[in-house]
Amino acid sequence: MSGDQETLLRRLHELRSEHRDLDTVIERLVQHPLNQLQLQRLKKRKLLLKDEITYIENSLIPDNIA
């Protein structure tokens, strides 16, 4: 495995971890909504993380030509 792939895998792990953490925080805020703006920002960050996770996952999949 090349250094680039290892770096991407490490980044992917970090992003997935942050994404899970945001799930927990957002769930708590939804149950006890105090700050709608904060909730919106967290949801937006979660979506951005998901996009980056998908991009990295796709980068790690080798292109197969049939």
Tab-separated table of C-alpha atoms in Angstrom, residues 31 43 54 66:
chain	number	residue	atom	x	y	z
A	31	GLN	CA	-34.128	16.391	21.516
A	43	LYS	CA	-25.905	19.479	10.047
A	54	THR	CA	-17.511	9.613	-0.358
A	66	ALA	CA	-13.979	-4.310	-18.354
